[in-house]
Tab-separated table of C-alpha atoms and ligand atoms in Angstrom:
chain	number	residue	atom	x	y	z
T	3	MET	CA	3.575	16.529	-30.922
T	4	ARG	CA	2.198	15.299	-27.571
T	5	VAL	CA	2.125	11.545	-27.029
T	6	PHE	CA	-0.270	9.472	-24.966
T	7	ASN	CA	1.818	8.626	-21.926
T	8	PHE	CA	0.667	5.476	-20.114
T	9	SER	CA	3.374	5.767	-17.429
T	10	ALA	CA	2.521	4.738	-13.866
T	11	GLY	CA	4.195	7.899	-12.582
T	12	PRO	CA	5.265	10.576	-13.023
T	13	ALA	CA	2.358	10.618	-15.391
T	14	MET	CA	0.332	12.784	-17.750
T	15	LEU	CA	-1.008	16.108	-16.547
T	16	PRO	CA	-4.049	17.782	-18.108
T	17	GLN	CA	-3.004	19.772	-21.182
T	18	GLU	CA	-5.114	22.731	-20.046
T	19	VAL	CA	-3.182	22.836	-16.774
T	20	LEU	CA	0.187	22.719	-18.527
T	21	GLU	CA	-0.909	25.536	-20.829
T	22	GLN	CA	-2.031	27.652	-17.882
T	23	ALA	CA	1.262	27.010	-16.065
T	24	ALA	CA	3.147	27.989	-19.228
T	25	SER	CA	1.174	31.210	-19.579
T	26	GLU	CA	1.916	32.119	-15.940
T	27	MET	CA	5.546	30.989	-16.041
T	28	LEU	CA	7.267	34.360	-16.398
T	29	ASP	CA	4.789	36.590	-14.652
T	30	TYR	CA	2.414	35.127	-12.089
T	31	HIS	CA	-0.665	37.368	-11.808
T	32	GLY	CA	1.215	40.604	-12.431
T	33	THR	CA	3.898	39.974	-9.805
T	34	GLY	CA	6.607	40.018	-12.469
T	35	GLU	CA	7.996	36.744	-11.152
T	36	SER	CA	7.430	33.037	-11.607
T	37	VAL	CA	6.006	30.874	-8.812
T	38	MET	CA	9.337	29.034	-9.086
T	39	GLU	CA	11.144	32.176	-7.923
T	40	MET	CA	8.685	33.264	-5.290
T	41	SER	CA	9.345	33.375	-1.544
T	42	HIS	CA	7.375	30.736	0.310
T	43	ARG	CA	6.661	33.453	2.904
T	44	SER	CA	5.197	35.889	0.357
T	45	PRO	CA	1.501	36.823	0.449
T	46	GLU	CA	1.152	35.453	-3.102
T	47	PHE	CA	2.415	32.021	-2.161
T	48	LYS	CA	0.388	32.037	1.047
T	49	ALA	CA	-2.693	32.591	-1.108
T	50	ILE	CA	-1.642	29.723	-3.416
T	51	ILE	CA	-1.134	27.147	-0.644
T	52	GLU	CA	-4.330	28.176	1.143
T	53	GLN	CA	-6.417	28.009	-2.023
T	54	THR	CA	-4.853	24.641	-2.914
T	55	GLU	CA	-5.818	23.225	0.476
T	56	GLN	CA	-9.322	24.691	0.246
T	57	ASP	CA	-9.918	23.243	-3.224
T	58	PHE	CA	-8.603	19.861	-2.052
T	59	ARG	CA	-10.963	19.964	0.925
T	60	ASP	CA	-13.913	20.946	-1.268
T	61	LEU	CA	-13.221	18.183	-3.793
T	62	LEU	CA	-12.761	15.409	-1.225
T	63	ASP	CA	-15.270	16.833	1.233
T	64	VAL	CA	-12.680	16.744	4.033
T	65	PRO	CA	-14.375	17.162	7.438
T	66	ASP	CA	-13.244	19.969	9.767
T	67	ASN	CA	-11.679	17.563	12.251
T	68	TYR	CA	-9.079	16.480	9.683
T	69	ARG	CA	-5.845	18.296	8.895
T	70	VAL	CA	-4.289	18.425	5.432
T	71	LEU	CA	-0.471	18.367	5.419
T	72	PHE	CA	1.812	19.028	2.467
T	73	MET	CA	5.035	17.058	2.944
T	74	GLN	CA	8.148	16.386	0.878
T	75	GLY	CA	9.805	13.018	0.437
T	76	GLY	CA	7.133	11.449	-1.738
T	77	GLY	CA	5.423	8.190	-0.921
T	78	THR	CA	8.471	6.461	0.507
T	79	GLN	CA	8.936	9.035	3.246
T	80	GLN	CA	5.377	8.350	4.411
T	81	PHE	CA	6.288	4.669	4.875
T	82	ALA	CA	8.424	5.937	7.782
T	83	CYS	CA	6.284	8.920	8.845
T	84	VAL	CA	3.269	6.709	9.514
T	85	PRO	CA	4.890	4.436	12.140
T	86	LEU	CA	7.015	7.264	13.574
T	87	ASN	CA	3.931	9.386	14.188
T	88	LEU	CA	1.246	6.831	14.915
T	89	MET	CA	2.958	4.036	16.833
T	90	LYS	CA	2.179	4.481	20.492
T	91	ASN	CA	2.011	0.820	21.507
T	92	HIS	CA	4.599	0.007	18.846
T	93	VAL	CA	2.300	-2.515	17.190
T	94	ALA	CA	0.647	-2.173	13.773
T	95	ASP	CA	-1.313	-4.441	11.444
T	96	TYR	CA	-0.469	-4.451	7.753
T	97	ILE	CA	-2.282	-6.013	4.809
T	98	LEU	CA	0.025	-7.067	1.990
T	99	THR	CA	-1.289	-6.596	-1.532
T	100	GLY	CA	1.903	-5.845	-3.441
T	101	ASN	CA	5.294	-4.148	-3.457
T	102	TRP	CA	4.196	-0.851	-1.933
T	103	SER	CA	2.521	-2.377	1.095
T	104	LYS	CA	5.508	-4.737	1.514
T	105	LYS	CA	7.871	-1.778	1.529
T	106	ALA	CA	5.665	0.099	3.983
T	107	ALA	CA	5.550	-2.918	6.325
T	108	ALA	CA	9.330	-3.402	6.118
T	109	GLU	CA	9.864	0.242	7.066
T	110	ALA	CA	7.428	0.022	9.991
T	111	GLU	CA	9.282	-3.041	11.307
T	112	LYS	CA	12.185	-0.742	12.133
T	113	TYR	CA	10.033	0.960	14.737
T	114	GLY	CA	7.768	-1.696	16.179
T	115	LYS	CA	6.012	-5.022	15.814
T	116	VAL	CA	4.282	-5.533	12.488
T	117	ASN	CA	1.564	-8.152	12.099
T	118	ILE	CA	0.661	-9.232	8.585
T	119	ILE	CA	-3.053	-9.830	9.073
T	120	ALA	CA	-3.940	-10.600	5.442
T	121	SER	CA	-2.038	-11.057	2.210
T	122	SER	CA	-2.586	-11.911	-1.430
T	123	ALA	CA	0.990	-13.124	-1.954
T	124	ASP	CA	-0.293	-16.699	-2.501
T	125	ARG	CA	-1.608	-15.772	-5.963
T	126	ASN	CA	1.064	-13.241	-6.844
T	127	PHE	CA	-0.968	-10.254	-5.626
T	128	THR	CA	-3.586	-10.621	-8.354
T	129	TYR	CA	-6.456	-9.957	-5.942
T	130	ILE	CA	-7.506	-8.135	-2.768
T	131	PRO	CA	-8.013	-10.515	0.164
T	132	ASP	CA	-11.293	-10.722	2.062
T	133	CYS	CA	-10.959	-8.153	4.861
T	134	SER	CA	-14.361	-8.545	6.496
T	135	ASP	CA	-13.141	-10.410	9.585
T	136	LEU	CA	-9.470	-9.701	10.180
T	137	PRO	CA	-7.447	-10.837	13.227
T	138	VAL	CA	-6.824	-7.231	14.296
T	139	ASP	CA	-4.402	-7.018	17.237
T	140	ASP	CA	-5.949	-5.426	20.353
T	141	ASP	CA	-2.784	-3.379	20.737
T	142	ALA	CA	-2.516	-2.301	17.118
T	143	ASP	CA	-2.077	1.436	16.709
T	144	TYR	CA	-3.526	1.261	13.196
T	145	VAL	CA	-4.361	-1.000	10.251
T	146	TYR	CA	-2.468	-0.190	7.053
T	147	ILE	CA	-3.409	-0.756	3.419
T	148	CYS	CA	-2.262	0.284	-0.032
T	149	GLU	CA	-5.642	1.040	-1.580
T	150	ASN	CA	-4.701	0.891	-5.257
T	151	ASN	CA	-1.815	-1.356	-6.219
T	152	THR	CA	-0.013	0.469	-8.981
T	153	ILE	CA	2.157	-2.489	-9.980
T	154	TYR	CA	-0.372	-5.345	-9.873
T	155	GLY	CA	-3.392	-3.361	-11.078
T	156	THR	CA	-5.687	-4.173	-8.161
T	157	LYS	CA	-7.824	-2.009	-5.896
T	158	TYR	CA	-9.898	-2.401	-2.752
T	159	HIS	CA	-13.554	-2.055	-3.697
T	160	THR	CA	-14.541	-2.489	-0.044
T	161	LEU	CA	-12.423	-1.077	2.763
T	162	PRO	CA	-11.295	-3.477	5.512
T	163	ASP	CA	-13.211	-3.773	8.757
T	164	THR	CA	-10.507	-2.549	11.136
T	165	LYS	CA	-12.552	-3.311	14.263
T	166	GLY	CA	-12.325	0.246	15.494
T	167	LYS	CA	-8.608	0.809	14.805
T	168	PRO	CA	-7.653	3.773	12.613
T	169	LEU	CA	-7.319	2.849	8.949
T	170	VAL	CA	-4.209	4.219	7.259
T	171	ALA	CA	-4.316	4.120	3.472
T	172	ASP	CA	-1.726	4.838	0.803
T	173	VAL	CA	-3.904	6.178	-2.016
T	174	SER	CA	-1.040	7.424	-4.224
T	175	SER	CA	-2.252	5.820	-7.427
T	176	CYS	CA	-6.004	6.403	-7.016
T	177	PHE	CA	-5.705	9.835	-5.415
T	178	MET	CA	-8.520	12.169	-6.560
T	179	SER	CA	-9.700	9.648	-9.148
T	180	GLU	CA	-12.961	9.226	-7.248
T	181	LYS	CA	-14.423	10.363	-3.950
T	182	HIS	CA	-13.038	8.724	-0.808
T	183	ASP	CA	-15.217	8.867	2.272
T	184	VAL	CA	-12.571	10.560	4.404
T	185	ARG	CA	-14.425	9.761	7.649
T	186	LYS	CA	-13.615	6.095	7.171
T	187	TYR	CA	-9.890	6.766	7.449
T	188	GLY	CA	-7.558	7.805	10.234
T	189	VAL	CA	-4.958	8.811	7.672
T	190	LEU	CA	-5.239	8.913	3.920
T	191	TRP	CA	-2.102	9.933	2.141
T	192	GLY	CA	-0.881	10.025	-1.423
T	193	GLY	CA	2.239	10.906	-3.330
T	194	VAL	CA	1.010	13.350	-5.967
T	195	GLN	CA	3.031	12.285	-9.015
T	196	LYS	CA	0.668	9.504	-10.054
T	197	ASN	CA	-2.544	11.404	-10.464
T	198	VAL	CA	-2.365	14.904	-9.039
T	199	GLY	CA	0.770	16.813	-10.017
T	200	PRO	CA	4.526	16.733	-10.610
T	201	ALA	CA	6.750	14.724	-8.237
T	202	GLY	CA	8.006	16.077	-4.937
T	203	LEU	CA	5.020	16.107	-2.617
T	204	ALA	CA	2.790	13.878	-0.530
T	205	ILE	CA	-0.557	15.114	0.749
T	206	VAL	CA	-1.486	13.664	4.134
T	207	THR	CA	-5.083	13.926	5.356
T	208	ILE	CA	-5.180	13.001	9.031
T	209	ARG	CA	-7.826	13.004	11.772
T	210	SER	CA	-6.711	15.701	14.212
T	211	ASP	CA	-6.811	13.499	17.305
T	212	LEU	CA	-4.204	11.197	15.742
T	213	ILE	CA	-1.649	14.008	15.600
T	214	ARG	CA	0.506	13.487	18.674
T	215	GLU	CA	2.610	16.013	20.542
T	216	ASP	CA	4.371	13.419	22.678
T	217	LEU	CA	6.533	11.866	19.980
T	218	ASP	CA	9.945	10.388	20.632
T	219	PRO	CA	12.257	13.423	20.349
T	220	LYS	CA	14.400	11.440	17.923
T	221	VAL	CA	11.669	11.653	15.251
T	222	PRO	CA	13.116	13.998	12.618
T	223	THR	CA	11.346	17.368	12.759
T	224	ILE	CA	10.731	17.272	9.040
T	225	MET	CA	8.752	14.021	9.467
T	226	ASN	CA	6.727	15.160	12.463
T	227	TYR	CA	3.008	15.509	11.667
T	228	HIS	CA	2.446	17.740	14.694
T	229	THR	CA	5.127	20.246	13.667
T	230	THR	CA	3.918	20.177	10.076
T	231	ALA	CA	0.324	20.837	11.170
T	232	GLU	CA	1.301	23.546	13.614
T	233	LYS	CA	3.336	25.359	10.949
T	234	ASN	CA	0.655	24.922	8.261
T	235	SER	CA	3.115	22.895	6.125
T	236	LEU	CA	5.565	25.819	6.141
T	237	TYR	CA	8.049	24.645	8.775
T	238	ASN	CA	10.688	24.823	6.061
T	239	THR	CA	10.589	25.650	2.358
T	240	PRO	CA	7.942	23.408	0.832
T	241	PRO	CA	8.001	22.296	-2.834
T	242	CYS	CA	6.265	25.532	-3.820
T	243	TYR	CA	5.980	24.906	-7.538
T	244	THR	CA	4.584	21.409	-7.091
T	245	ILE	CA	1.976	22.732	-4.653
T	246	TYR	CA	1.017	25.409	-7.192
T	247	MET	CA	0.675	22.763	-9.933
T	248	CYS	CA	-1.502	20.574	-7.716
T	249	GLY	CA	-3.637	23.655	-7.101
T	250	LEU	CA	-4.104	24.138	-10.848
T	251	VAL	CA	-5.080	20.461	-11.170
T	252	PHE	CA	-7.643	20.838	-8.369
T	253	GLN	CA	-9.161	23.866	-10.134
T	254	TRP	CA	-9.305	21.801	-13.321
T	255	LEU	CA	-11.077	19.008	-11.423
T	256	LYS	CA	-13.605	21.492	-10.073
T	257	ARG	CA	-14.282	22.907	-13.550
T	258	MET	CA	-14.725	19.355	-14.782
T	259	GLY	CA	-17.513	18.766	-12.284
T	260	GLY	CA	-15.609	17.324	-9.324
T	261	LEU	CA	-14.647	13.824	-8.277
T	262	ASP	CA	-17.955	12.096	-9.017
T	263	GLU	CA	-17.733	13.242	-12.622
T	264	MET	CA	-14.043	12.245	-12.741
T	265	HIS	CA	-14.989	8.821	-11.396
T	266	ARG	CA	-17.632	8.408	-14.092
T	267	ARG	CA	-15.071	9.230	-16.781
T	268	ASN	CA	-12.480	6.919	-15.244
T	269	GLU	CA	-14.993	4.063	-15.158
T	270	ALA	CA	-15.862	4.623	-18.801
T	271	LYS	CA	-12.176	4.604	-19.818
T	272	ALA	CA	-11.364	1.472	-17.810
T	273	LYS	CA	-14.424	-0.305	-19.215
T	274	LEU	CA	-13.225	0.262	-22.785
T	275	LEU	CA	-9.963	-1.459	-21.991
T	276	TYR	CA	-11.247	-4.294	-19.790
T	277	ASP	CA	-14.088	-5.112	-22.210
T	278	TYR	CA	-11.545	-5.442	-24.955
T	279	LEU	CA	-9.206	-7.572	-22.808
T	280	ASP	CA	-12.014	-9.884	-21.713
T	281	GLN	CA	-12.735	-10.955	-25.274
T	282	SER	CA	-9.185	-10.873	-26.644
T	283	ARG	CA	-7.473	-14.119	-27.588
T	284	ILE	CA	-3.891	-12.898	-27.246
T	285	PHE	CA	-4.046	-10.371	-24.397
T	286	HIS	CA	-4.855	-11.662	-20.906
T	287	PRO	CA	-5.748	-9.364	-17.996
T	288	THR	CA	-3.813	-10.346	-14.843
T	289	ALA	CA	-5.903	-8.896	-11.987
T	290	GLU	CA	-8.928	-10.876	-10.795
T	291	LYS	CA	-12.190	-9.333	-11.953
T	292	ASP	CA	-13.583	-8.171	-8.619
T	293	SER	CA	-10.280	-6.546	-7.646
T	294	ARG	CA	-9.499	-4.571	-10.784
T	295	SER	CA	-8.013	-1.096	-10.648
T	296	LEU	CA	-9.538	1.708	-12.703
T	297	MET	CA	-6.150	3.407	-12.874
T	298	ASN	CA	-3.568	0.726	-13.682
T	299	VAL	CA	-4.642	-1.945	-16.145
T	300	THR	CA	-2.221	-4.890	-16.219
T	301	PHE	CA	-2.116	-7.633	-18.851
T	302	VAL	CA	0.176	-10.102	-20.604
T	303	THR	CA	0.406	-11.913	-23.920
T	304	ASP	CA	1.551	-15.522	-24.137
T	305	SER	CA	5.233	-14.630	-24.286
T	306	LYS	CA	7.731	-12.059	-23.095
T	307	GLU	CA	8.825	-11.544	-26.681
T	308	MET	CA	5.285	-10.689	-27.748
T	309	ASP	CA	4.893	-8.328	-24.753
T	310	ALA	CA	8.060	-6.510	-25.799
T	311	LYS	CA	6.998	-6.358	-29.453
T	312	PHE	CA	3.662	-4.864	-28.416
T	313	VAL	CA	5.238	-2.252	-26.152
T	314	LYS	CA	7.674	-1.234	-28.884
T	315	GLU	CA	5.111	-1.001	-31.674
T	316	ALA	CA	2.734	0.978	-29.441
T	317	ALA	CA	5.522	3.467	-28.692
T	318	ASP	CA	6.124	3.861	-32.429
T	319	GLU	CA	2.456	4.918	-32.666
T	320	GLY	CA	2.792	7.582	-29.952
T	321	MET	CA	1.612	5.480	-26.982
T	322	ILE	CA	4.537	5.330	-24.594
T	323	ASN	CA	5.536	3.692	-21.298
T	324	LEU	CA	3.301	0.624	-21.593
T	325	LYS	CA	5.917	-1.750	-20.207
T	326	GLY	CA	4.898	-3.445	-16.952
T	327	HIS	CA	6.821	-2.735	-13.737
T	328	ARG	CA	10.313	-4.259	-13.703
T	329	SER	CA	9.293	-6.629	-10.908
T	330	VAL	CA	6.385	-8.257	-12.776
T	331	GLY	CA	6.905	-7.656	-16.503
T	332	GLY	CA	4.035	-7.804	-18.982
T	333	VAL	CA	2.141	-4.703	-20.009
T	334	ARG	CA	0.582	-1.975	-17.887
T	335	ALA	CA	-1.586	0.886	-19.095
T	336	SER	CA	-1.913	3.588	-16.453
T	337	ILE	CA	-4.978	5.635	-17.301
T	338	TYR	CA	-5.094	8.325	-14.653
T	339	ASN	CA	-7.393	11.368	-14.617
T	340	ALA	CA	-5.405	13.256	-17.254
T	341	MET	CA	-5.450	10.435	-19.829
T	342	PRO	CA	-8.175	11.440	-22.285
T	343	GLU	CA	-10.696	8.839	-23.427
T	344	GLU	CA	-9.262	9.376	-26.897
T	345	GLY	CA	-5.940	7.914	-25.677
T	346	VAL	CA	-7.637	4.762	-24.404
T	347	ARG	CA	-9.645	4.391	-27.629
T	348	LYS	CA	-6.470	4.723	-29.637
T	349	LEU	CA	-4.813	2.044	-27.500
T	350	VAL	CA	-7.716	-0.378	-27.875
T	351	GLU	CA	-7.798	0.160	-31.643
T	352	PHE	CA	-4.089	-0.505	-31.811
T	353	MET	CA	-4.427	-3.667	-29.680
T	354	ASP	CA	-7.104	-4.908	-32.039
T	355	ARG	CA	-4.866	-4.347	-35.078
T	356	PHE	CA	-1.923	-5.952	-33.269
T	357	GLU	CA	-4.065	-8.969	-32.380
T	358	LYS	CA	-5.187	-9.485	-35.976
T	359	ALA	CA	-1.609	-9.230	-37.231
T	360	ASN	CA	-0.153	-11.606	-34.617
T	361	ARG	CA	-2.796	-14.222	-34.001
D	8	PLP	C1	4.673	5.212	-6.553
D	8	PLP	C2	4.087	4.748	-5.311
D	8	PLP	C3	4.764	4.899	-4.070
D	8	PLP	C4	6.161	5.477	-3.958
D	8	PLP	O1	6.210	6.810	-4.212
D	8	PLP	P1	7.580	7.628	-4.217
D	8	PLP	O2	7.109	9.036	-4.244
D	8	PLP	O3	8.344	7.218	-5.434
D	8	PLP	O4	8.323	7.309	-2.967
D	8	PLP	C5	4.112	4.481	-2.935
D	8	PLP	N1	2.892	3.924	-2.992
D	8	PLP	C6	2.223	3.749	-4.148
D	8	PLP	C7	0.873	3.127	-4.154
D	8	PLP	C8	2.801	4.155	-5.344
D	8	PLP	O5	2.133	3.971	-6.501
């Protein structure tokens, strides 16, 4: 029996996609081999990676002057890739809205001067700070944000005014959940295991003029955006199977009606949960209303014991991984693209029963 998995990542994948992958596991399109066994230099894999990029471009409406790079090392590797590839003046501005932007800023500090130009640390990252008039450094090579904060359940609903500097955004946990206007970003990158595919890959969408050839020769080749772009993400063996799975997810998204339709569904799912939380007497949402994430819904009860009881009883009912991140506790329901509305309805019904039994 399949459960409803509310994990923040790796997370649920669409059942249809898993079934298709299973049906193609032993013999991909008459080749007699699995994509897992296939040479990354074969014509079949070339077709897979090219189609995956094309579908990604179609879905996000990526302009021609942007490159799409498939890179290993997940999100954390990009924390280093961004400063290593983009720091020219060795100055960058970071906005702190939670653990992932803190980690990114700490990594960038190894390579240059990092200015924290806004932060929501004062209220435990429960909101997105006002970014309409930031003290952007004249020398800053870029302004960095984490667009959806997986751990705290917040999201930027308006992008910062970067005063002409390139905006770099980690979109790992809202990747392909709605349409991003790519033109507003210098770099938009996401680890795929939250909303797009299995772990092992980050997809980097970067404006071509930001890809530099004159990098410090000490930058590891594997982390060099220019090399990756020049070799069409095939400098070395890429995570072939993960790329194939992302491709199947993109085809699923297209069949579904694209990112606007996905966004509509995600809004409807999040509304079910937030509407319930807003009237509940024992569950309290933690993110401030105007900063709420559609993907990660965070809440607490009045005690740690009650939180734990809830998480355990939900798991007994086939709703797993509702425990909040180890750094903040409480409860977190991650309701990415592949979580059906039925899963959210089931959760809300269970919360209602739990509330009546424990009030
Ligand atoms: C999970 C996550 C990361 C880290 O990804 P890894 O692939 O585990 O390194 C970075 N940023 C955000 C927003 C995340 O949700």
